[in-house]
Amino acid sequence: MATTGTDLSRMREMNQLSIVWALRGNPPSTVTELAARAGLSRPAVDVLVQALVTDGWAEVEEPGASSSVGRPARRYRFRADAGHVLGIDVGVHKILAVLSDLEGNLVGTLRRPVDPDAPPGARLSEVDRVVDDVLGAAGMVPADVWAVTLGVTGPVDAAGRTSFSTPLPGWTAADPVAHLAARFPCPVRVENDCKLSAVAERWNGVAQDADDIVFLLAGLRTGAGLILDGTLRRGHGGAAGEIGALKAVRWLTAPDHLQSCPGIPATAAPGEAAAWVFQAARDGDREAVKAVRRYTRDLAVGVAALVLTLDPQVVVYGGGFSRSADVVLEPLRRELTKHCLRLPELRVSTLGDESVALGAVRLGLDEVDSRLLSDGLSAPTAPHR
Amino acid sequence: MATTGTDLSRMREMNQLSIVWALRGNPPSTVTELAARAGLSRPAVDVLVQALVTDGWAEVEEPGASSSVGRPARRYRFRADAGHVLGIDVGVHKILAVLSDLEGNLVGTLRRPVDPDAPPGARLSEVDRVVDDVLGAAGMVPADVWAVTLGVTGPVDAAGRTSFSTPLPGWTAADPVAHLAARFPCPVRVENDCKLSAVAERWNGVAQDADDIVFLLAGLRTGAGLILDGTLRRGHGGAAGEIGALKAVRWLTAPDHLQSCPGIPATAAPGEAAAWVFQAARDGDREAVKAVRRYTRDLAVGVAALVLTLDPQVVVYGGGFSRSADVVLEPLRRELTKHCLRLPELRVSTLGDESVALGAVRLGLDEVDSRLLSDGLSAPTAPHR
DNA sequence: TGGATAATGCTGAGGAGTTTACTAAGTCGG
DNA sequence: CCGACTTAGTAAACTCCTCAGCATTATCCA
């Protein structure tokens, strides 16, 4: 416990930060409201918020039509557009970039398909183009960005590299952090896609109330991201949640039960095959129901291992198959009941395939916040590495 | 992020706490040393530490023989004996109570065997007697104790009750918190034994440097305790680490491979049977080696599930079988290599069977510290619930 | 005995937040 | 239209904390 002594200036810094947090995410607020929220006296808040205005963190809204009795109050608003963060989802088939202001409002989104076989170099060039376009559309340049987070499949180490297998062809040789760092002076971070989805579900999704969350990515690939005690857990080497690597857990081959179901139209693509099977199962097709049950049984072993290890409050069912959750959730629940001591809540993701990019944005915002905490707030400018 | 505003008095409180932490666990210190450690100026430390002395948190040591040139400095010492915490291990065969001062120095230890078939009431009465004796030997009464932590086998919920199975006969009907709360006015907590062992290994044991730890309890019972990012993880319902409940993980029956090894002397008790097999394996007995390998194989599946889920830095091999780690560790390592993406360090516990009680003490000390942080430090007295 | 060294004690300066009182700017009711 | 009431903004007095600097004190060594 290395608590270090505090002096006046640090105290003022902390109080100013608490004003920022009282300001942000709220409608324009009066000094009195801020004082109540931050637990400070009105005069103190007054000078602090005025300092924020002169620094550029906040702006004044002169009193307009008053709605109640008494002198109308000046209101202060957090300048969410003082900075922006960028979240990028590098998938096998698509690249999705999301630009957000400091309050988490999305100010730009751009999705572009990419050749599934594209080598890392081409994929990163495509990332550059998508990023340029989404920044250009918002009238910004890379120097305006305060944090960049990139999501990829496969476990990511502390340096942002993917050493083990990943569906992205050749990606183990890529160094995405170096690539992005050459273009962005701000902090750059790479993270696993399941982990980012988990973060997104807690931020904007279906698990906002929970502190212990397992996000289950169910699709042609199966994976998991963990949030414990409210924060993303990466593990010592960044490989937390990779239970699918265990042979006894048949996550790798679980989707095959769907692909090999008799009756799938020959013309269907892999992704559509699964969707067809789910629909058939929904319609009562015996073979399809059996295939879904086999899939669920394999899925459940891994989920049970996660649940028994972590005892989460919520398991979020996400990924491509979450659209067909209605035919999967009940069998999954039954299987889990067999395996687990205490059944967590099962919820279905609603964020769709934007969850990775959203989680990336959230992680970028967290990075900004932790910078503010450690460095204090001077004038709002993009942090450097 | 609910940062609340700070004023001067809170600042002083924080600084005083930082002095306490600079004082504690160090030899008697001069004001200058404290100032350096706490990052405060000398005059500030001076008044703070004098306040601590008048409150009773610290005591003065007048300058004695000076060891170097210059005026000899007054030294201040943390009054570790201002309060004490109690850690109790309620095992199947024994009850172990450890009494510690506020610095974590053990001032009393008492172990007493208990009938393995004793019902909860008798077991708790025995706990009372052991506690009375260890307190009596130290010349203390229950009101002198600042925190009590009790360790039991089986998952423990937030109320301190064990709802699932446990080797302690009838324990699911027991309410140990209520029982202890009737005798101790201070905070009382009950925790799972594996979790406490994990805490102890990080405090005083073999994993002091690690932040992500899996403690593996290997004995007639198999279990696990998890430390992630430096703090104990309990899970939402307190059942984190219970991977052994998964059927695919054969932890329940794994020790049977040892019990059923041919050649065990008929006279051996269950615990001695395993020891005999380990010794025989050490001596090269083919059957024994095979039995150990079968045991290890079953053990490894569960460990692999934990490792893949959490990606820890260290796995600590503890429990009764850790005395025979030399014949288990290598096969275990081989098995894990087959299953895992990244092999964590494997270390052998050195704390022996005191680890549960030690972990309980540590949790009590943490409880005291968090009280100080939230309530500030008035005169040192036992906190109430 | 005198000089060097290092700790102690004291005083004043400066900064931050709180309290209190007062002024300004609205609404509401007669 | 005017006065009572309510709420916001502002300024001064006050308290509390830390810090810097200087004088004082105690010990060792030559």
Coordinates of C-alpha atoms (C1' of nucleotides) in Angstrom, one line a residue, chain A residues 8 11-12 15 40-41 43-44 66 68-72, chain C residues 14-21 23-28:
Chain A
L8 CA -2.5 21.4 -1.7
M11 CA -5.7 18.3 -3.8
R12 CA -6.9 21.0 -6.1
N15 CA -11.1 18.4 -6.9
L40 CA -17.6 20.6 -2.4
S41 CA -18.8 24.0 -1.4
P43 CA -17.6 28.9 -4.0
A44 CA -15.0 26.2 -4.4
S66 CA -35.9 30.2 -16.3
S68 CA -38.8 28.0 -11.9
V69 CA -38.5 30.6 -9.2
G70 CA -35.3 32.3 -8.3
R71 CA -32.5 33.8 -10.3
P72 CA -31.7 31.6 -13.3
Chain C
dG14 C1' 1.2 30.9 0.7
dG15 C1' -2.5 28.2 -1.0
dA16 C1' -7.1 25.9 -0.8
dG17 C1' -11.6 25.3 0.9
dT18 C1' -15.5 26.8 4.0
dT19 C1' -18.4 30.0 6.1
dT20 C1' -21.0 34.0 6.2
dA21 C1' -22.9 38.0 4.5
dT23 C1' -26.0 41.8 -3.8
dA24 C1' -28.3 40.6 -8.2
dA25 C1' -31.9 38.6 -10.8
dG26 C1' -35.6 36.3 -11.5
dT27 C1' -41.0 34.4 -10.0
dC28 C1' -45.3 34.9 -7.7

